[in-house]
PDB file of C-alpha atoms in Angstrom:
ATOM      1  CA  UNK A   6       0.000   0.000   0.000  1.00 96.00           C
ATOM      2  CA  UNK A   7       1.443   3.333  -1.058  1.00 94.00           C
ATOM      3  CA  UNK A   8       2.094   5.763   1.774  1.00 94.00           C
ATOM      4  CA  UNK A   9       0.151   8.578   0.078  1.00 92.00           C
ATOM      5  CA  UNK A  10      -3.000   6.453  -0.100  1.00 94.00           C
ATOM      6  CA  UNK A  11      -3.234   6.185   3.681  1.00 93.00           C
ATOM      7  CA  UNK A  12      -4.137   9.891   3.931  1.00 93.00           C
ATOM      8  CA  UNK A  13      -7.303   9.269   1.910  1.00 95.00           C
ATOM      9  CA  UNK A  14      -8.597   6.287   3.887  1.00 98.00           C
ATOM     10  CA  UNK A  15     -11.452   6.443   6.389  1.00 98.00           C
ATOM     11  CA  UNK A  16     -12.714   4.110   9.088  1.00 98.00           C
ATOM     12  CA  UNK A  17     -15.051   1.454   7.633  1.00 97.00           C
ATOM     13  CA  UNK A  18     -16.650   1.128  11.045  1.00 96.00           C
ATOM     14  CA  UNK A  19     -17.267   4.807  11.909  1.00 97.00           C
ATOM     15  CA  UNK A  20     -17.871   6.095   8.389  1.00 95.00           C
ATOM     16  CA  UNK A  21     -16.406   8.644   5.965  1.00 94.00           C
ATOM     17  CA  UNK A  22     -16.104  11.417   8.549  1.00 93.00           C
ATOM     18  CA  UNK A  23     -13.339   9.626  10.444  1.00 98.00           C
ATOM     19  CA  UNK A  24      -9.820   9.295   9.066  1.00 98.00           C
ATOM     20  CA  UNK A  25      -7.258   6.667   9.995  1.00 98.00           C
ATOM     21  CA  UNK A  26      -3.787   6.952  11.516  1.00 98.00           C
ATOM     22  CA  UNK A  27      -0.976   4.823  10.101  1.00 98.00           C
ATOM     23  CA  UNK A  28       1.535   2.933  12.209  1.00 96.00           C
ATOM     24  CA  UNK A  29       4.028   1.539   9.700  1.00 96.00           C
ATOM     25  CA  UNK A  30       6.155  -1.367  10.867  1.00 96.00           C
ATOM     26  CA  UNK A  31       7.872  -1.856   7.514  1.00 96.00           C
ATOM     27  CA  UNK A  32       8.149   0.883   4.900  1.00 94.00           C
ATOM     28  CA  UNK A  33      10.062   0.353   1.639  1.00 94.00           C
ATOM     29  CA  UNK A  34      10.346   3.235  -0.848  1.00 89.00           C
ATOM     30  CA  UNK A  35       7.099   4.847   0.368  1.00 91.00           C
ATOM     31  CA  UNK A  36       5.234   1.532   0.217  1.00 94.00           C
ATOM     32  CA  UNK A  37       3.813   0.188   3.492  1.00 96.00           C
ATOM     33  CA  UNK A  38       4.608  -3.525   3.586  1.00 96.00           C
ATOM     34  CA  UNK A  39       3.500  -4.178   7.170  1.00 98.00           C
ATOM     35  CA  UNK A  40       1.578  -1.959   9.553  1.00 98.00           C
ATOM     36  CA  UNK A  41      -1.720  -0.985  11.108  1.00 98.00           C
ATOM     37  CA  UNK A  42      -4.315   1.682  10.320  1.00 98.00           C
ATOM     38  CA  UNK A  43      -6.000   2.825  13.521  1.00 98.00           C
ATOM     39  CA  UNK A  44      -9.173   4.822  14.103  1.00 98.00           C
ATOM     40  CA  UNK A  45      -8.874   7.421  16.904  1.00 97.00           C
ATOM     41  CA  UNK A  46     -12.666   7.404  17.279  1.00 98.00           C
ATOM     42  CA  UNK A  47     -13.621   3.733  17.748  1.00 97.00           C
ATOM     43  CA  UNK A  48     -10.065   2.539  18.561  1.00 97.00           C
ATOM     44  CA  UNK A  49     -10.377  -0.312  16.068  1.00 97.00           C
ATOM     45  CA  UNK A  50      -7.365  -1.214  13.943  1.00 97.00           C
ATOM     46  CA  UNK A  51      -7.043  -2.538  10.416  1.00 98.00           C
ATOM     47  CA  UNK A  52      -3.992  -4.572   9.384  1.00 98.00           C
ATOM     48  CA  UNK A  53      -1.668  -4.119   6.429  1.00 98.00           C
ATOM     49  CA  UNK A  54       0.101  -7.402   5.707  1.00 97.00           C
ATOM     50  CA  UNK A  55       2.282  -8.030   2.683  1.00 96.00           C
ATOM     51  CA  UNK A  56       1.214  -4.623   1.385  1.00 97.00           C
ATOM     52  CA  UNK A  57      -2.486  -5.609   1.420  1.00 98.00           C
ATOM     53  CA  UNK A  58      -4.867  -3.571   3.577  1.00 98.00           C
ATOM     54  CA  UNK A  59      -7.854  -5.259   5.225  1.00 98.00           C
ATOM     55  CA  UNK A  60     -10.355  -2.439   5.736  1.00 98.00           C
ATOM     56  CA  UNK A  61     -13.404  -4.495   6.635  1.00 98.00           C
ATOM     57  CA  UNK A  62     -15.642  -3.490   9.500  1.00 96.00           C
ATOM     58  CA  UNK A  63     -16.098  -6.162  12.195  1.00 93.00           C
ATOM     59  CA  UNK A  64     -16.654  -9.035  12.279  1.00 91.00           C
ATOM     60  CA  UNK A  65     -13.461  -9.779  10.320  1.00 90.00           C
ATOM     61  CA  UNK A  66     -13.216 -13.466   9.545  1.00 91.00           C
ATOM     62  CA  UNK A  67     -11.390 -15.099   6.652  1.00 95.00           C
ATOM     63  CA  UNK A  68     -11.544 -13.089   3.445  1.00 96.00           C
ATOM     64  CA  UNK A  69     -14.549 -14.024   1.354  1.00 95.00           C
ATOM     65  CA  UNK A  70     -14.102 -14.735  -2.390  1.00 96.00           C
ATOM     66  CA  UNK A  71     -14.015 -11.635  -4.562  1.00 98.00           C
ATOM     67  CA  UNK A  72     -14.598 -10.966  -8.256  1.00 98.00           C
ATOM     68  CA  UNK A  73     -11.015 -10.607  -9.505  1.00 97.00           C
ATOM     69  CA  UNK A  74      -9.857 -14.209  -9.176  1.00 95.00           C
ATOM     70  CA  UNK A  75      -6.309 -15.527  -9.261  1.00 94.00           C
ATOM     71  CA  UNK A  76      -3.324 -13.354 -10.248  1.00 94.00           C
ATOM     72  CA  UNK A  77      -3.018 -12.917 -14.000  1.00 89.00           C
ATOM     73  CA  UNK A  78      -1.909 -10.419 -16.591  1.00 82.00           C
ATOM     74  CA  UNK A  79      -4.540  -7.790 -17.315  1.00 79.00           C
ATOM     75  CA  UNK A  80      -6.110  -7.401 -20.747  1.00 86.00           C
ATOM     76  CA  UNK A  81      -4.352  -4.435 -22.374  1.00 91.00           C
ATOM     77  CA  UNK A  82      -7.320  -3.479 -24.548  1.00 94.00           C
ATOM     78  CA  UNK A  83      -9.749  -3.588 -21.614  1.00 95.00           C
ATOM     79  CA  UNK A  84      -7.341  -1.559 -19.472  1.00 95.00           C
ATOM     80  CA  UNK A  85      -7.167   1.109 -22.174  1.00 96.00           C
ATOM     81  CA  UNK A  86     -10.965   1.133 -22.445  1.00 96.00           C
ATOM     82  CA  UNK A  87     -11.397   1.566 -18.686  1.00 97.00           C
ATOM     83  CA  UNK A  88      -8.785   4.328 -18.539  1.00 95.00           C
ATOM     84  CA  UNK A  89     -10.429   6.167 -21.440  1.00 96.00           C
ATOM     85  CA  UNK A  90     -13.915   5.944 -19.923  1.00 97.00           C
ATOM     86  CA  UNK A  91     -12.687   7.184 -16.542  1.00 97.00           C
ATOM     87  CA  UNK A  92     -11.099  10.044 -18.449  1.00 94.00           C
ATOM     88  CA  UNK A  93      -8.073  10.744 -16.245  1.00 91.00           C
ATOM     89  CA  UNK A  94      -4.583  10.401 -17.722  1.00 86.00           C
ATOM     90  CA  UNK A  95      -2.476  12.243 -15.160  1.00 87.00           C
ATOM     91  CA  UNK A  96      -2.506  13.230 -11.520  1.00 87.00           C
ATOM     92  CA  UNK A  97      -2.254  14.161  -8.851  1.00 92.00           C
ATOM     93  CA  UNK A  98      -5.134  12.144  -7.474  1.00 94.00           C
ATOM     94  CA  UNK A  99      -6.469   8.672  -6.745  1.00 97.00           C
ATOM     95  CA  UNK A 100      -8.471   6.228  -8.871  1.00 98.00           C
ATOM     96  CA  UNK A 101     -10.204   3.178  -7.379  1.00 99.00           C
ATOM     97  CA  UNK A 102     -10.932   0.006  -9.347  1.00 99.00           C
ATOM     98  CA  UNK A 103     -13.485  -2.114  -7.501  1.00 99.00           C
ATOM     99  CA  UNK A 104     -14.310  -5.762  -8.165  1.00 98.00           C
ATOM    100  CA  UNK A 105     -13.570  -7.088 -11.661  1.00 97.00           C
ATOM    101  CA  UNK A 106     -11.915  -3.890 -12.977  1.00 98.00           C
ATOM    102  CA  UNK A 107      -9.248  -4.240 -10.264  1.00 98.00           C
ATOM    103  CA  UNK A 108      -7.633  -6.957 -12.394  1.00 97.00           C
ATOM    104  CA  UNK A 109      -6.361  -4.135 -14.626  1.00 96.00           C
ATOM    105  CA  UNK A 110      -4.716  -1.975 -11.951  1.00 96.00           C
ATOM    106  CA  UNK A 111      -1.160  -2.704 -13.068  1.00 95.00           C
ATOM    107  CA  UNK A 112      -1.902  -1.996 -16.731  1.00 95.00           C
ATOM    108  CA  UNK A 113      -3.810   1.205 -15.924  1.00 95.00           C
ATOM    109  CA  UNK A 114      -0.972   2.371 -13.677  1.00 94.00           C
ATOM    110  CA  UNK A 115       1.270   2.069 -16.733  1.00 92.00           C
ATOM    111  CA  UNK A 116      -1.112   4.183 -18.817  1.00 92.00           C
ATOM    112  CA  UNK A 117      -1.391   7.054 -16.339  1.00 91.00           C
ATOM    113  CA  UNK A 118       1.022   9.512 -14.754  1.00 88.00           C
ATOM    114  CA  UNK A 119       1.294  10.606 -11.114  1.00 89.00           C
ATOM    115  CA  UNK A 120      -1.954   8.878 -10.069  1.00 93.00           C
ATOM    116  CA  UNK A 121      -2.511   6.605  -7.089  1.00 94.00           C
ATOM    117  CA  UNK A 122      -4.226   3.460  -8.368  1.00 97.00           C
ATOM    118  CA  UNK A 123      -5.980   1.317  -5.758  1.00 98.00           C
ATOM    119  CA  UNK A 124      -7.630  -2.038  -6.353  1.00 99.00           C
ATOM    120  CA  UNK A 125     -10.491  -3.028  -4.042  1.00 99.00           C
ATOM    121  CA  UNK A 126     -11.275  -6.755  -3.917  1.00 99.00           C
ATOM    122  CA  UNK A 127     -10.598  -9.564  -1.407  1.00 98.00           C
ATOM    123  CA  UNK A 128      -8.901 -11.717  -4.061  1.00 98.00           C
ATOM    124  CA  UNK A 129      -6.110  -9.136  -4.368  1.00 98.00           C
ATOM    125  CA  UNK A 130      -4.642 -10.430  -1.097  1.00 98.00           C
ATOM    126  CA  UNK A 131      -3.119 -13.230  -3.200  1.00 97.00           C
ATOM    127  CA  UNK A 132      -1.776 -10.922  -5.898  1.00 97.00           C
ATOM    128  CA  UNK A 133       1.905  -9.939  -5.813  1.00 94.00           C
ATOM    129  CA  UNK A 134       2.942  -6.616  -4.325  1.00 91.00           C
ATOM    130  CA  UNK A 135       3.728  -3.921  -6.895  1.00 93.00           C
ATOM    131  CA  UNK A 136       4.765  -0.359  -5.985  1.00 93.00           C
ATOM    132  CA  UNK A 137       2.753   1.143  -8.851  1.00 94.00           C
ATOM    133  CA  UNK A 138      -0.630   0.358  -7.240  1.00 96.00           C
ATOM    134  CA  UNK A 139      -2.229  -0.500  -3.894  1.00 98.00           C
ATOM    135  CA  UNK A 140      -4.439  -3.438  -2.832  1.00 98.00           C
ATOM    136  CA  UNK A 141      -7.217  -3.421  -0.240  1.00 99.00           C
ATOM    137  CA  UNK A 142     -10.422  -5.175   0.775  1.00 98.00           C
ATOM    138  CA  UNK A 143     -13.239  -3.142   2.287  1.00 98.00           C
ATOM    139  CA  UNK A 144     -16.685  -3.565   3.800  1.00 96.00           C
ATOM    140  CA  UNK A 145     -19.429  -2.337   4.036  1.00 96.00           C
ATOM    141  CA  UNK A 146     -18.446   0.343   1.500  1.00 97.00           C
ATOM    142  CA  UNK A 147     -15.508   2.277   0.094  1.00 98.00           C
ATOM    143  CA  UNK A 148     -13.166   3.583   2.836  1.00 98.00           C
ATOM    144  CA  UNK A 149     -12.516   7.014   1.322  1.00 98.00           C
ATOM    145  CA  UNK A 150     -13.510  10.563   2.199  1.00 98.00           C
ATOM    146  CA  UNK A 151     -16.492  11.845   0.215  1.00 98.00           C
ATOM    147  CA  UNK A 152     -15.849  13.612  -3.100  1.00 98.00           C
ATOM    148  CA  UNK A 153     -12.102  13.029  -3.121  1.00 97.00           C
ATOM    149  CA  UNK A 154     -11.318  10.447  -5.846  1.00 98.00           C
ATOM    150  CA  UNK A 155     -10.541  11.375  -9.441  1.00 97.00           C
ATOM    151  CA  UNK A 156     -12.431   8.348 -10.743  1.00 98.00           C
ATOM    152  CA  UNK A 157     -13.956   4.978  -9.846  1.00 99.00           C
ATOM    153  CA  UNK A 158     -14.428   1.884 -12.014  1.00 99.00           C
ATOM    154  CA  UNK A 159     -16.868  -0.486 -10.328  1.00 98.00           C
ATOM    155  CA  UNK A 160     -18.190  -3.972 -11.040  1.00 98.00           C
ATOM    156  CA  UNK A 161     -21.979  -3.686 -11.199  1.00 98.00           C
ATOM    157  CA  UNK A 162     -22.382  -7.213  -9.830  1.00 98.00           C
ATOM    158  CA  UNK A 163     -21.634  -5.734  -6.407  1.00 98.00           C
ATOM    159  CA  UNK A 164     -25.057  -4.068  -6.396  1.00 98.00           C
ATOM    160  CA  UNK A 165     -26.615  -0.697  -5.734  1.00 98.00           C
ATOM    161  CA  UNK A 166     -24.952  -0.053  -2.362  1.00 98.00           C
ATOM    162  CA  UNK A 167     -21.550  -0.038  -4.032  1.00 98.00           C
ATOM    163  CA  UNK A 168     -22.762   2.107  -6.927  1.00 98.00           C
ATOM    164  CA  UNK A 169     -23.979   4.637  -4.363  1.00 98.00           C
ATOM    165  CA  UNK A 170     -20.605   4.456  -2.617  1.00 98.00           C
ATOM    166  CA  UNK A 171     -18.756   5.096  -5.875  1.00 99.00           C
ATOM    167  CA  UNK A 172     -20.939   8.148  -6.478  1.00 98.00           C
ATOM    168  CA  UNK A 173     -20.253   9.372  -2.944  1.00 98.00           C
ATOM    169  CA  UNK A 174     -16.459   9.237  -3.161  1.00 98.00           C
ATOM    170  CA  UNK A 175     -15.971  10.653  -6.652  1.00 98.00           C
ATOM    171  CA  UNK A 176     -14.869  14.296  -6.806  1.00 98.00           C
ATOM    172  CA  UNK A 177     -16.480  17.110  -8.811  1.00 97.00           C
ATOM    173  CA  UNK A 178     -15.652  16.909 -12.543  1.00 96.00           C
ATOM    174  CA  UNK A 179     -14.861  13.192 -12.148  1.00 98.00           C
ATOM    175  CA  UNK A 180     -16.496   9.991 -13.345  1.00 98.00           C
ATOM    176  CA  UNK A 181     -17.889   6.672 -12.168  1.00 99.00           C
ATOM    177  CA  UNK A 182     -17.645   3.780 -14.635  1.00 99.00           C
ATOM    178  CA  UNK A 183     -19.850   0.744 -13.954  1.00 99.00           C
ATOM    179  CA  UNK A 184     -19.072  -2.492 -15.819  1.00 98.00           C
ATOM    180  CA  UNK A 185     -21.390  -5.524 -15.843  1.00 98.00           C
ATOM    181  CA  UNK A 186     -24.029  -2.898 -15.144  1.00 98.00           C
ATOM    182  CA  UNK A 187     -27.596  -3.957 -14.290  1.00 97.00           C
ATOM    183  CA  UNK A 188     -30.400  -2.283 -16.234  1.00 97.00           C
ATOM    184  CA  UNK A 189     -31.163   0.036 -13.291  1.00 97.00           C
ATOM    185  CA  UNK A 190     -27.630   1.465 -13.058  1.00 98.00           C
ATOM    186  CA  UNK A 191     -28.247   4.708 -14.957  1.00 98.00           C
ATOM    187  CA  UNK A 192     -31.153   5.509 -12.669  1.00 98.00           C
ATOM    188  CA  UNK A 193     -29.082   4.733  -9.582  1.00 98.00           C
ATOM    189  CA  UNK A 194     -26.341   7.127 -10.690  1.00 98.00           C
ATOM    190  CA  UNK A 195     -28.829   9.885 -11.448  1.00 98.00           C
ATOM    191  CA  UNK A 196     -30.460   9.460  -8.044  1.00 98.00           C
ATOM    192  CA  UNK A 197     -26.985   9.741  -6.506  1.00 97.00           C
ATOM    193  CA  UNK A 198     -26.502  13.128  -8.186  1.00 97.00           C
ATOM    194  CA  UNK A 199     -24.426  12.145 -11.218  1.00 98.00           C
ATOM    195  CA  UNK A 200     -25.106  12.913 -14.869  1.00 98.00           C
ATOM    196  CA  UNK A 201     -25.182   9.843 -17.117  1.00 98.00           C
ATOM    197  CA  UNK A 202     -22.759  10.319 -20.016  1.00 98.00           C
ATOM    198  CA  UNK A 203     -23.051   6.893 -21.661  1.00 96.00           C
ATOM    199  CA  UNK A 204     -25.077   3.729 -21.183  1.00 96.00           C
ATOM    200  CA  UNK A 205     -24.692   0.756 -23.497  1.00 93.00           C
ATOM    201  CA  UNK A 206     -23.737  -2.945 -23.488  1.00 90.00           C
ATOM    202  CA  UNK A 207     -23.696  -3.266 -19.681  1.00 96.00           C
ATOM    203  CA  UNK A 208     -21.386  -0.252 -19.384  1.00 98.00           C
ATOM    204  CA  UNK A 209     -22.590   2.970 -17.769  1.00 99.00           C
ATOM    205  CA  UNK A 210     -20.587   6.151 -17.152  1.00 99.00           C
ATOM    206  CA  UNK A 211     -21.758   8.892 -14.809  1.00 99.00           C
ATOM    207  CA  UNK A 212     -20.076  12.219 -14.021  1.00 98.00           C
ATOM    208  CA  UNK A 213     -20.282  14.607 -11.111  1.00 97.00           C
ATOM    209  CA  UNK A 214     -20.652  18.207 -12.272  1.00 89.00           C
TER     210      UNK A 214
END
């Protein structure tokens, strides 16, 4: 997990109004390999092990299966499509890829400049550490301050709660891309305050004005 990402994380137990404090036990070239993220409000702590952050609210049992699957090389064409639909080529800022799109974090990191790329999916705990992007699991939502991310690509199979979370965390003039989108997705994004830019073939893009 990149050191700069820790400043954007919030307590999954207390909600987006409560930031976390990092205690890094092992830090290599601004990447936290081992450490703990603690909440000064509820006093809960969230481990970082092997560079992977477990930001799930209690109860925290074994990681449940995600949507990414086993480590593999990302599809270059799909990574380019996701990056183009998110519409951010350079930073500073943070982009979150949630569920299936997280498989393309490494490729998208190579297509962008000065952006923090974070993949959100339990399966990423088994993926190798790479300094160009960060890996976390989260529950019940996205552990980021509201209106702070430059873009979110989300797997629509996660359901409306996660679509609402993506809309919450995306900054003004930024986009939410939903892949595997259910038919109701465009309406969900509009109800969350986003303007629908495109909706076709299970892909929906919404933007915050």
